[in-house]
PDB file of N, CA and C in Angstrom:
ATOM      1  N   MET A  12      12.446 -23.272  20.721  1.00  0.00           N
ATOM      2  CA  MET A  12      11.878 -22.452  21.771  1.00  0.00           C
ATOM      3  C   MET A  12      11.509 -21.063  21.245  1.00  0.00           C
ATOM      4  N   TYR A  13      12.390 -20.458  20.465  1.00  0.00           N
ATOM      5  CA  TYR A  13      12.134 -19.107  19.982  1.00  0.00           C
ATOM      6  C   TYR A  13      11.578 -19.076  18.561  1.00  0.00           C
ATOM      7  N   GLY A  14      11.329 -20.223  17.963  1.00  0.00           N
ATOM      8  CA  GLY A  14      10.866 -20.287  16.580  1.00  0.00           C
ATOM      9  C   GLY A  14       9.614 -19.466  16.328  1.00  0.00           C
ATOM     10  N   ASN A  15       8.606 -19.638  17.162  1.00  0.00           N
ATOM     11  CA  ASN A  15       7.361 -18.898  16.980  1.00  0.00           C
ATOM     12  C   ASN A  15       7.573 -17.411  17.230  1.00  0.00           C
ATOM     13  N   PHE A  16       8.394 -17.083  18.227  1.00  0.00           N
ATOM     14  CA  PHE A  16       8.676 -15.677  18.533  1.00  0.00           C
ATOM     15  C   PHE A  16       9.293 -14.979  17.324  1.00  0.00           C
ATOM     16  N   PHE A  17      10.275 -15.609  16.692  1.00  0.00           N
ATOM     17  CA  PHE A  17      10.929 -14.992  15.540  1.00  0.00           C
ATOM     18  C   PHE A  17      10.002 -14.912  14.336  1.00  0.00           C
ATOM     19  N   GLN A  18       9.142 -15.893  14.188  1.00  0.00           N
ATOM     20  CA  GLN A  18       8.178 -15.862  13.086  1.00  0.00           C
ATOM     21  C   GLN A  18       7.225 -14.674  13.254  1.00  0.00           C
ATOM     22  N   VAL A  19       6.732 -14.476  14.473  1.00  0.00           N
ATOM     23  CA  VAL A  19       5.838 -13.356  14.744  1.00  0.00           C
ATOM     24  C   VAL A  19       6.582 -12.031  14.580  1.00  0.00           C
ATOM     25  N   ALA A  20       7.821 -11.975  15.047  1.00  0.00           N
ATOM     26  CA  ALA A  20       8.619 -10.757  14.887  1.00  0.00           C
ATOM     27  C   ALA A  20       8.816 -10.424  13.415  1.00  0.00           C
ATOM     28  N   MET A  21       9.059 -11.430  12.593  1.00  0.00           N
ATOM     29  CA  MET A  21       9.233 -11.197  11.155  1.00  0.00           C
ATOM     30  C   MET A  21       7.919 -10.734  10.521  1.00  0.00           C
ATOM     31  N   GLN A  22       6.789 -11.255  10.992  1.00  0.00           N
ATOM     32  CA  GLN A  22       5.498 -10.803  10.468  1.00  0.00           C
ATOM     33  C   GLN A  22       5.256  -9.335  10.809  1.00  0.00           C
ATOM     34  N   TRP A  23       5.580  -8.953  12.046  1.00  0.00           N
ATOM     35  CA  TRP A  23       5.402  -7.550  12.425  1.00  0.00           C
ATOM     36  C   TRP A  23       6.375  -6.656  11.670  1.00  0.00           C
ATOM     37  N   GLN A  24       7.575  -7.151  11.423  1.00  0.00           N
ATOM     38  CA  GLN A  24       8.531  -6.366  10.646  1.00  0.00           C
ATOM     39  C   GLN A  24       8.005  -6.151   9.227  1.00  0.00           C
ATOM     40  N   ALA A  25       7.443  -7.187   8.609  1.00  0.00           N
ATOM     41  CA  ALA A  25       6.885  -7.059   7.260  1.00  0.00           C
ATOM     42  C   ALA A  25       5.741  -6.046   7.241  1.00  0.00           C
ATOM     43  N   ALA A  26       4.898  -6.077   8.263  1.00  0.00           N
ATOM     44  CA  ALA A  26       3.800  -5.110   8.333  1.00  0.00           C
ATOM     45  C   ALA A  26       4.331  -3.694   8.508  1.00  0.00           C
ATOM     46  N   SER A  27       5.373  -3.535   9.306  1.00  0.00           N
ATOM     47  CA  SER A  27       5.972  -2.209   9.513  1.00  0.00           C
ATOM     48  C   SER A  27       6.611  -1.678   8.241  1.00  0.00           C
ATOM     49  N   VAL A  28       7.303  -2.541   7.526  1.00  0.00           N
ATOM     50  CA  VAL A  28       7.917  -2.128   6.261  1.00  0.00           C
ATOM     51  C   VAL A  28       6.836  -1.748   5.256  1.00  0.00           C
ATOM     52  N   SER A  29       5.757  -2.505   5.214  1.00  0.00           N
ATOM     53  CA  SER A  29       4.647  -2.171   4.317  1.00  0.00           C
ATOM     54  C   SER A  29       4.077  -0.799   4.646  1.00  0.00           C
ATOM     55  N   ALA A  30       3.895  -0.527   5.925  1.00  0.00           N
ATOM     56  CA  ALA A  30       3.368   0.774   6.336  1.00  0.00           C
ATOM     57  C   ALA A  30       4.315   1.902   5.928  1.00  0.00           C
ATOM     58  N   ALA A  31       5.605   1.697   6.087  1.00  0.00           N
ATOM     59  CA  ALA A  31       6.577   2.717   5.683  1.00  0.00           C
ATOM     60  C   ALA A  31       6.558   2.919   4.169  1.00  0.00           C
ATOM     61  N   GLN A  32       6.483   1.833   3.404  1.00  0.00           N
ATOM     62  CA  GLN A  32       6.429   1.943   1.953  1.00  0.00           C
ATOM     63  C   GLN A  32       5.172   2.690   1.514  1.00  0.00           C
ATOM     64  N   ILE A  33       4.057   2.417   2.159  1.00  0.00           N
ATOM     65  CA  ILE A  33       2.816   3.109   1.837  1.00  0.00           C
ATOM     66  C   ILE A  33       2.980   4.602   2.094  1.00  0.00           C
ATOM     67  N   GLY A  34       3.564   4.951   3.217  1.00  0.00           N
ATOM     68  CA  GLY A  34       3.757   6.360   3.555  1.00  0.00           C
ATOM     69  C   GLY A  34       4.622   7.093   2.555  1.00  0.00           C
ATOM     70  N   ILE A  35       5.708   6.472   2.144  1.00  0.00           N
ATOM     71  CA  ILE A  35       6.618   7.105   1.189  1.00  0.00           C
ATOM     72  C   ILE A  35       5.952   7.239  -0.177  1.00  0.00           C
ATOM     73  N   ALA A  36       5.335   6.171  -0.645  1.00  0.00           N
ATOM     74  CA  ALA A  36       4.690   6.215  -1.955  1.00  0.00           C
ATOM     75  C   ALA A  36       3.508   7.177  -1.958  1.00  0.00           C
ATOM     76  N   ALA A  37       2.720   7.180  -0.884  1.00  0.00           N
ATOM     77  CA  ALA A  37       1.561   8.071  -0.812  1.00  0.00           C
ATOM     78  C   ALA A  37       2.001   9.535  -0.827  1.00  0.00           C
ATOM     79  N   ALA A  38       3.068   9.854  -0.139  1.00  0.00           N
ATOM     80  CA  ALA A  38       3.573  11.225  -0.142  1.00  0.00           C
ATOM     81  C   ALA A  38       4.008  11.640  -1.548  1.00  0.00           C
ATOM     82  N   SER A  39       4.643  10.737  -2.257  1.00  0.00           N
ATOM     83  CA  SER A  39       5.073  11.036  -3.622  1.00  0.00           C
ATOM     84  C   SER A  39       3.884  11.218  -4.554  1.00  0.00           C
ATOM     85  N   VAL A  40       2.887  10.369  -4.396  1.00  0.00           N
ATOM     86  CA  VAL A  40       1.679  10.463  -5.227  1.00  0.00           C
ATOM     87  C   VAL A  40       0.948  11.770  -4.930  1.00  0.00           C
ATOM     88  N   MET A  41       0.827  12.102  -3.657  1.00  0.00           N
ATOM     89  CA  MET A  41       0.158  13.348  -3.300  1.00  0.00           C
ATOM     90  C   MET A  41       0.890  14.550  -3.885  1.00  0.00           C
ATOM     91  N   GLN A  42       2.200  14.518  -3.828  1.00  0.00           N
ATOM     92  CA  GLN A  42       2.986  15.622  -4.376  1.00  0.00           C
ATOM     93  C   GLN A  42       2.784  15.741  -5.883  1.00  0.00           C
ATOM     94  N   ALA A  43       2.799  14.623  -6.583  1.00  0.00           N
ATOM     95  CA  ALA A  43       2.606  14.636  -8.034  1.00  0.00           C
ATOM     96  C   ALA A  43       1.204  15.128  -8.397  1.00  0.00           C
ATOM     97  N   ARG A  44       0.199  14.650  -7.681  1.00  0.00           N
ATOM     98  CA  ARG A  44      -1.175  15.067  -7.978  1.00  0.00           C
ATOM     99  C   ARG A  44      -1.420  16.529  -7.619  1.00  0.00           C
ATOM    100  N   MET A  45      -0.869  16.974  -6.512  1.00  0.00           N
ATOM    101  CA  MET A  45      -1.011  18.384  -6.135  1.00  0.00           C
ATOM    102  C   MET A  45      -0.358  19.290  -7.173  1.00  0.00           C
ATOM    103  N   MET A  46       0.778  18.851  -7.692  1.00  0.00           N
ATOM    104  CA  MET A  46       1.450  19.637  -8.726  1.00  0.00           C
ATOM    105  C   MET A  46       0.589  19.695  -9.987  1.00  0.00           C
ATOM    106  N   GLN A  47      -0.021  18.568 -10.350  1.00  0.00           N
ATOM    107  CA  GLN A  47      -0.905  18.560 -11.516  1.00  0.00           C
ATOM    108  C   GLN A  47      -2.093  19.504 -11.308  1.00  0.00           C
ATOM    109  N   MET A  48      -2.652  19.486 -10.101  1.00  0.00           N
ATOM    110  CA  MET A  48      -3.778  20.372  -9.817  1.00  0.00           C
ATOM    111  C   MET A  48      -3.348  21.840  -9.866  1.00  0.00           C
ATOM    112  N   ALA A  49      -2.205  22.140  -9.287  1.00  0.00           N
ATOM    113  CA  ALA A  49      -1.728  23.516  -9.244  1.00  0.00           C
ATOM    114  C   ALA A  49      -1.426  24.047 -10.643  1.00  0.00           C
ATOM    115  N   LEU A  50      -0.902  23.184 -11.493  1.00  0.00           N
ATOM    116  CA  LEU A  50      -0.557  23.607 -12.853  1.00  0.00           C
ATOM    117  C   LEU A  50      -1.728  23.492 -13.822  1.00  0.00           C
ATOM    118  N   GLY A  51      -2.817  22.877 -13.375  1.00  0.00           N
ATOM    119  CA  GLY A  51      -3.981  22.698 -14.237  1.00  0.00           C
ATOM    120  C   GLY A  51      -3.782  21.637 -15.301  1.00  0.00           C
ATOM    121  N   THR A  52      -2.900  20.687 -15.041  1.00  0.00           N
ATOM    122  CA  THR A  52      -2.615  19.648 -16.028  1.00  0.00           C
ATOM    123  C   THR A  52      -3.233  18.295 -15.668  1.00  0.00           C
ATOM    124  N   MET A  53      -3.992  18.244 -14.582  1.00  0.00           N
ATOM    125  CA  MET A  53      -4.591  16.969 -14.193  1.00  0.00           C
ATOM    126  C   MET A  53      -5.708  16.607 -15.166  1.00  0.00           C
ATOM    127  N   LYS A  54      -5.646  15.406 -15.677  1.00  0.00           N
ATOM    128  CA  LYS A  54      -6.668  14.921 -16.601  1.00  0.00           C
ATOM    129  C   LYS A  54      -7.895  14.496 -15.808  1.00  0.00           C
ATOM    130  N   PRO A  55      -9.083  14.585 -16.413  1.00  0.00           N
ATOM    131  CA  PRO A  55     -10.300  14.162 -15.706  1.00  0.00           C
ATOM    132  C   PRO A  55     -10.235  12.701 -15.263  1.00  0.00           C
ATOM    133  N   GLU A  56      -9.563  11.860 -16.065  1.00  0.00           N
ATOM    134  CA  GLU A  56      -9.446  10.445 -15.695  1.00  0.00           C
ATOM    135  C   GLU A  56      -8.678  10.279 -14.382  1.00  0.00           C
ATOM    136  N   GLU A  57      -7.650  11.110 -14.211  1.00  0.00           N
ATOM    137  CA  GLU A  57      -6.850  11.037 -12.983  1.00  0.00           C
ATOM    138  C   GLU A  57      -7.676  11.490 -11.779  1.00  0.00           C
ATOM    139  N   ALA A  58      -8.456  12.539 -11.943  1.00  0.00           N
ATOM    140  CA  ALA A  58      -9.302  13.018 -10.849  1.00  0.00           C
ATOM    141  C   ALA A  58     -10.338  11.962 -10.475  1.00  0.00           C
ATOM    142  N   THR A  59     -10.905  11.299 -11.484  1.00  0.00           N
ATOM    143  CA  THR A  59     -11.873  10.236 -11.220  1.00  0.00           C
ATOM    144  C   THR A  59     -11.202   9.073 -10.515  1.00  0.00           C
ATOM    145  N   ARG A  60     -10.031   8.689 -11.003  1.00  0.00           N
ATOM    146  CA  ARG A  60      -9.296   7.580 -10.385  1.00  0.00           C
ATOM    147  C   ARG A  60      -8.976   7.898  -8.929  1.00  0.00           C
ATOM    148  N   MET A  61      -8.610   9.151  -8.674  1.00  0.00           N
ATOM    149  CA  MET A  61      -8.249   9.578  -7.330  1.00  0.00           C
ATOM    150  C   MET A  61      -9.408   9.350  -6.357  1.00  0.00           C
ATOM    151  N   MET A  62     -10.634   9.532  -6.841  1.00  0.00           N
ATOM    152  CA  MET A  62     -11.801   9.362  -5.976  1.00  0.00           C
ATOM    153  C   MET A  62     -12.258   7.905  -5.878  1.00  0.00           C
ATOM    154  N   LEU A  63     -12.184   7.168  -6.979  1.00  0.00           N
ATOM    155  CA  LEU A  63     -12.747   5.817  -7.005  1.00  0.00           C
ATOM    156  C   LEU A  63     -11.816   4.742  -6.461  1.00  0.00           C
ATOM    157  N   GLU A  64     -10.517   5.031  -6.396  1.00  0.00           N
ATOM    158  CA  GLU A  64      -9.594   3.993  -5.943  1.00  0.00           C
ATOM    159  C   GLU A  64      -9.693   3.732  -4.441  1.00  0.00           C
ATOM    160  N   LYS A  65     -10.107   4.705  -3.698  1.00  0.00           N
ATOM    161  CA  LYS A  65     -10.122   4.557  -2.242  1.00  0.00           C
ATOM    162  C   LYS A  65     -11.150   3.537  -1.743  1.00  0.00           C
ATOM    163  N   PRO A  66     -12.412   3.606  -2.179  1.00  0.00           N
ATOM    164  CA  PRO A  66     -13.371   2.596  -1.703  1.00  0.00           C
ATOM    165  C   PRO A  66     -13.007   1.174  -2.132  1.00  0.00           C
ATOM    166  N   SER A  67     -12.545   1.009  -3.365  1.00  0.00           N
ATOM    167  CA  SER A  67     -12.218  -0.349  -3.814  1.00  0.00           C
ATOM    168  C   SER A  67     -11.010  -0.901  -3.062  1.00  0.00           C
ATOM    169  N   THR A  68     -10.024  -0.052  -2.781  1.00  0.00           N
ATOM    170  CA  THR A  68      -8.863  -0.502  -2.015  1.00  0.00           C
ATOM    171  C   THR A  68      -9.272  -0.848  -0.583  1.00  0.00           C
ATOM    172  N   PHE A  69     -10.167  -0.054  -0.011  1.00  0.00           N
ATOM    173  CA  PHE A  69     -10.658  -0.332   1.335  1.00  0.00           C
ATOM    174  C   PHE A  69     -11.367  -1.685   1.396  1.00  0.00           C
ATOM    175  N   ILE A  70     -12.163  -1.972   0.379  1.00  0.00           N
ATOM    176  CA  ILE A  70     -12.894  -3.247   0.349  1.00  0.00           C
ATOM    177  C   ILE A  70     -11.918  -4.422   0.251  1.00  0.00           C
ATOM    178  N   ARG A  71     -10.918  -4.301  -0.635  1.00  0.00           N
ATOM    179  CA  ARG A  71      -9.919  -5.376  -0.764  1.00  0.00           C
ATOM    180  C   ARG A  71      -9.137  -5.550   0.526  1.00  0.00           C
ATOM    181  N   SER A  72      -8.832  -4.435   1.195  1.00  0.00           N
ATOM    182  CA  SER A  72      -8.102  -4.493   2.459  1.00  0.00           C
ATOM    183  C   SER A  72      -8.921  -5.200   3.536  1.00  0.00           C
ATOM    184  N   THR A  73     -10.185  -4.845   3.622  1.00  0.00           N
ATOM    185  CA  THR A  73     -11.067  -5.464   4.613  1.00  0.00           C
ATOM    186  C   THR A  73     -11.215  -6.958   4.345  1.00  0.00           C
ATOM    187  N   GLU A  74     -11.357  -7.312   3.073  1.00  0.00           N
ATOM    188  CA  GLU A  74     -11.488  -8.728   2.733  1.00  0.00           C
ATOM    189  C   GLU A  74     -10.226  -9.509   3.092  1.00  0.00           C
ATOM    190  N   GLY A  75      -9.060  -8.941   2.764  1.00  0.00           N
ATOM    191  CA  GLY A  75      -7.805  -9.626   3.085  1.00  0.00           C
ATOM    192  C   GLY A  75      -7.618  -9.809   4.577  1.00  0.00           C
ATOM    193  N   ALA A  76      -7.947  -8.763   5.343  1.00  0.00           N
ATOM    194  CA  ALA A  76      -7.828  -8.859   6.800  1.00  0.00           C
ATOM    195  C   ALA A  76      -8.805  -9.887   7.359  1.00  0.00           C
ATOM    196  N   ALA A  77     -10.016  -9.900   6.837  1.00  0.00           N
ATOM    197  CA  ALA A  77     -11.012 -10.857   7.312  1.00  0.00           C
ATOM    198  C   ALA A  77     -10.595 -12.291   6.999  1.00  0.00           C
ATOM    199  N   ARG A  78     -10.042 -12.503   5.814  1.00  0.00           N
ATOM    200  CA  ARG A  78      -9.577 -13.851   5.455  1.00  0.00           C
ATOM    201  C   ARG A  78      -8.430 -14.295   6.358  1.00  0.00           C
ATOM    202  N   ALA A  79      -7.494 -13.383   6.634  1.00  0.00           N
ATOM    203  CA  ALA A  79      -6.371 -13.729   7.505  1.00  0.00           C
ATOM    204  C   ALA A  79      -6.861 -14.011   8.928  1.00  0.00           C
ATOM    205  N   ALA A  80      -7.818 -13.213   9.384  1.00  0.00           N
ATOM    206  CA  ALA A  80      -8.357 -13.427  10.731  1.00  0.00           C
ATOM    207  C   ALA A  80      -9.131 -14.743  10.798  1.00  0.00           C
ATOM    208  N   ALA A  81      -9.895 -15.035   9.749  1.00  0.00           N
ATOM    209  CA  ALA A  81     -10.672 -16.281   9.734  1.00  0.00           C
ATOM    210  C   ALA A  81      -9.760 -17.504   9.690  1.00  0.00           C
ATOM    211  N   ALA A  82      -8.584 -17.345   9.080  1.00  0.00           N
ATOM    212  CA  ALA A  82      -7.625 -18.452   9.022  1.00  0.00           C
ATOM    213  C   ALA A  82      -6.789 -18.530  10.296  1.00  0.00           C
ATOM    214  N   ASN A  83      -7.064 -17.625  11.254  1.00  0.00           N
ATOM    215  CA  ASN A  83      -6.360 -17.605  12.534  1.00  0.00           C
ATOM    216  C   ASN A  83      -4.848 -17.489  12.340  1.00  0.00           C
ATOM    217  N   ARG A  84      -4.435 -16.571  11.461  1.00  0.00           N
ATOM    218  CA  ARG A  84      -3.013 -16.402  11.168  1.00  0.00           C
ATOM    219  C   ARG A  84      -2.307 -15.469  12.138  1.00  0.00           C
ATOM    220  N   GLY A  85      -3.024 -14.801  13.002  1.00  0.00           N
ATOM    221  CA  GLY A  85      -2.421 -13.932  14.004  1.00  0.00           C
ATOM    222  C   GLY A  85      -2.552 -12.470  13.631  1.00  0.00           C
ATOM    223  N   PRO A  86      -2.425 -11.599  14.630  1.00  0.00           N
ATOM    224  CA  PRO A  86      -2.640 -10.173  14.388  1.00  0.00           C
ATOM    225  C   PRO A  86      -1.643  -9.544  13.415  1.00  0.00           C
ATOM    226  N   ALA A  87      -0.414  -9.983  13.421  1.00  0.00           N
ATOM    227  CA  ALA A  87       0.579  -9.416  12.511  1.00  0.00           C
ATOM    228  C   ALA A  87       0.246  -9.763  11.061  1.00  0.00           C
ATOM    229  N   ALA A  88      -0.162 -10.991  10.822  1.00  0.00           N
ATOM    230  CA  ALA A  88      -0.544 -11.403   9.470  1.00  0.00           C
ATOM    231  C   ALA A  88      -1.815 -10.695   9.023  1.00  0.00           C
ATOM    232  N   VAL A  89      -2.725 -10.449   9.951  1.00  0.00           N
ATOM    233  CA  VAL A  89      -3.945  -9.701   9.629  1.00  0.00           C
ATOM    234  C   VAL A  89      -3.573  -8.271   9.230  1.00  0.00           C
ATOM    235  N   ALA A  90      -2.662  -7.663   9.976  1.00  0.00           N
ATOM    236  CA  ALA A  90      -2.215  -6.306   9.643  1.00  0.00           C
ATOM    237  C   ALA A  90      -1.554  -6.271   8.272  1.00  0.00           C
ATOM    238  N   GLU A  91      -0.699  -7.225   7.997  1.00  0.00           N
ATOM    239  CA  GLU A  91      -0.030  -7.282   6.693  1.00  0.00           C
ATOM    240  C   GLU A  91      -1.043  -7.489   5.573  1.00  0.00           C
ATOM    241  N   ALA A  92      -2.025  -8.347   5.780  1.00  0.00           N
ATOM    242  CA  ALA A  92      -3.055  -8.582   4.768  1.00  0.00           C
ATOM    243  C   ALA A  92      -3.889  -7.326   4.539  1.00  0.00           C
ATOM    244  N   ALA A  93      -4.140  -6.576   5.598  1.00  0.00           N
ATOM    245  CA  ALA A  93      -4.902  -5.335   5.461  1.00  0.00           C
ATOM    246  C   ALA A  93      -4.110  -4.267   4.718  1.00  0.00           C
ATOM    247  N   LEU A  94      -2.805  -4.242   4.903  1.00  0.00           N
ATOM    248  CA  LEU A  94      -1.967  -3.224   4.265  1.00  0.00           C
ATOM    249  C   LEU A  94      -1.613  -3.547   2.813  1.00  0.00           C
ATOM    250  N   ALA A  95      -1.647  -4.801   2.442  1.00  0.00           N
ATOM    251  CA  ALA A  95      -1.196  -5.211   1.106  1.00  0.00           C
ATOM    252  C   ALA A  95      -1.899  -4.476  -0.036  1.00  0.00           C
ATOM    253  N   PRO A  96      -3.225  -4.341  -0.039  1.00  0.00           N
ATOM    254  CA  PRO A  96      -3.859  -3.616  -1.148  1.00  0.00           C
ATOM    255  C   PRO A  96      -3.465  -2.137  -1.203  1.00  0.00           C
ATOM    256  N   TYR A  97      -3.265  -1.524  -0.045  1.00  0.00           N
ATOM    257  CA  TYR A  97      -2.835  -0.129  -0.025  1.00  0.00           C
ATOM    258  C   TYR A  97      -1.414   0.010  -0.576  1.00  0.00           C
ATOM    259  N   ARG A  98      -0.556  -0.919  -0.206  1.00  0.00           N
ATOM    260  CA  ARG A  98       0.817  -0.881  -0.720  1.00  0.00           C
ATOM    261  C   ARG A  98       0.821  -1.042  -2.237  1.00  0.00           C
ATOM    262  N   THR A  99       0.043  -1.988  -2.732  1.00  0.00           N
ATOM    263  CA  THR A  99      -0.037  -2.214  -4.171  1.00  0.00           C
ATOM    264  C   THR A  99      -0.561  -0.973  -4.895  1.00  0.00           C
ATOM    265  N   ALA A 100      -1.622  -0.384  -4.376  1.00  0.00           N
ATOM    266  CA  ALA A 100      -2.228   0.777  -5.026  1.00  0.00           C
ATOM    267  C   ALA A 100      -1.311   1.996  -4.997  1.00  0.00           C
ATOM    268  N   THR A 101      -0.703   2.273  -3.854  1.00  0.00           N
ATOM    269  CA  THR A 101       0.147   3.470  -3.777  1.00  0.00           C
ATOM    270  C   THR A 101       1.405   3.320  -4.623  1.00  0.00           C
ATOM    271  N   ARG A 102       1.976   2.137  -4.638  1.00  0.00           N
ATOM    272  CA  ARG A 102       3.174   1.929  -5.470  1.00  0.00           C
ATOM    273  C   ARG A 102       2.834   1.997  -6.952  1.00  0.00           C
ATOM    274  N   ALA A 103       1.673   1.457  -7.337  1.00  0.00           N
ATOM    275  CA  ALA A 103       1.255   1.532  -8.741  1.00  0.00           C
ATOM    276  C   ALA A 103       1.006   2.983  -9.149  1.00  0.00           C
ATOM    277  N   ASN A 104       0.368   3.753  -8.271  1.00  0.00           N
ATOM    278  CA  ASN A 104       0.140   5.167  -8.559  1.00  0.00           C
ATOM    279  C   ASN A 104       1.457   5.917  -8.693  1.00  0.00           C
ATOM    280  N   ALA A 105       2.393   5.636  -7.798  1.00  0.00           N
ATOM    281  CA  ALA A 105       3.686   6.319  -7.854  1.00  0.00           C
ATOM    282  C   ALA A 105       4.404   6.015  -9.164  1.00  0.00           C
ATOM    283  N   ARG A 106       4.379   4.750  -9.585  1.00  0.00           N
ATOM    284  CA  ARG A 106       5.025   4.397 -10.857  1.00  0.00           C
ATOM    285  C   ARG A 106       4.306   5.054 -12.032  1.00  0.00           C
ATOM    286  N   ARG A 107       2.980   5.025 -12.023  1.00  0.00           N
ATOM    287  CA  ARG A 107       2.211   5.568 -13.129  1.00  0.00           C
ATOM    288  C   ARG A 107       2.382   7.071 -13.253  1.00  0.00           C
ATOM    289  N   LEU A 108       2.418   7.776 -12.130  1.00  0.00           N
ATOM    290  CA  LEU A 108       2.552   9.229 -12.147  1.00  0.00           C
ATOM    291  C   LEU A 108       3.994   9.684 -12.318  1.00  0.00           C
ATOM    292  N   GLY A 109       4.913   8.739 -12.308  1.00  0.00           N
ATOM    293  CA  GLY A 109       6.316   9.101 -12.471  1.00  0.00           C
ATOM    294  C   GLY A 109       6.903   9.760 -11.236  1.00  0.00           C
ATOM    295  N   ALA A 110       6.251   9.562 -10.106  1.00  0.00           N
ATOM    296  CA  ALA A 110       6.747  10.149  -8.854  1.00  0.00           C
ATOM    297  C   ALA A 110       8.076   9.508  -8.493  1.00  0.00           C
ATOM    298  N   LYS A 111       8.966  10.298  -7.997  1.00  0.00           N
ATOM    299  CA  LYS A 111      10.289   9.801  -7.627  1.00  0.00           C
ATOM    300  C   LYS A 111      10.228   9.229  -6.220  1.00  0.00           C
ATOM    301  N   THR A 112      10.334   7.910  -6.128  1.00  0.00           N
ATOM    302  CA  THR A 112      10.334   7.258  -4.824  1.00  0.00           C
ATOM    303  C   THR A 112      11.548   6.318  -4.744  1.00  0.00           C
ATOM    304  N   PRO A 113      12.061   6.109  -3.554  1.00  0.00           N
ATOM    305  CA  PRO A 113      13.197   5.207  -3.397  1.00  0.00           C
ATOM    306  C   PRO A 113      12.775   3.739  -3.360  1.00  0.00           C
ATOM    307  N   LEU A 114      11.515   3.464  -3.641  1.00  0.00           N
ATOM    308  CA  LEU A 114      11.007   2.106  -3.525  1.00  0.00           C
ATOM    309  C   LEU A 114      11.226   1.342  -4.821  1.00  0.00           C
ATOM    310  N   LYS A 115      11.693   0.146  -4.686  1.00  0.00           N
ATOM    311  CA  LYS A 115      11.832  -0.731  -5.842  1.00  0.00           C
ATOM    312  C   LYS A 115      10.908  -1.905  -5.650  1.00  0.00           C
ATOM    313  N   ARG A 116      10.471  -2.448  -6.734  1.00  0.00           N
ATOM    314  CA  ARG A 116       9.550  -3.581  -6.675  1.00  0.00           C
ATOM    315  C   ARG A 116      10.260  -4.817  -6.151  1.00  0.00           C
ATOM    316  N   ARG A 117       9.607  -5.480  -5.191  1.00  0.00           N
ATOM    317  CA  ARG A 117      10.163  -6.734  -4.667  1.00  0.00           C
ATOM    318  C   ARG A 117       9.972  -7.817  -5.705  1.00  0.00           C
ATOM    319  N   ARG A 118      10.947  -8.667  -5.844  1.00  0.00           N
ATOM    320  CA  ARG A 118      10.842  -9.764  -6.807  1.00  0.00           C
ATOM    321  C   ARG A 118      10.818 -11.070  -6.081  1.00  0.00           C
TER     322      ARG A 118
END
């Protein structure tokens, strides 16, 4: 009776956790990049990456959400699919920049 309800609840929980992880990692990345800018130590490659990563991540997010919606997986799964590329990008940036985050990679 409650099987579908719990499955949907778990999907929304996964999407919420992804959103929280994105927020924490993004704040750390912003802090690291702002510090580089303030100190004048930001490399041109980092500045370029900062600008070019956003459109490509948006495209991957839109594609993932569209695929989940086309597969009729439900709104929670669509949200999770849309957030996945942002989570991957922000966590990768945080690791690469050496930002201190409490996030550990899921295995």
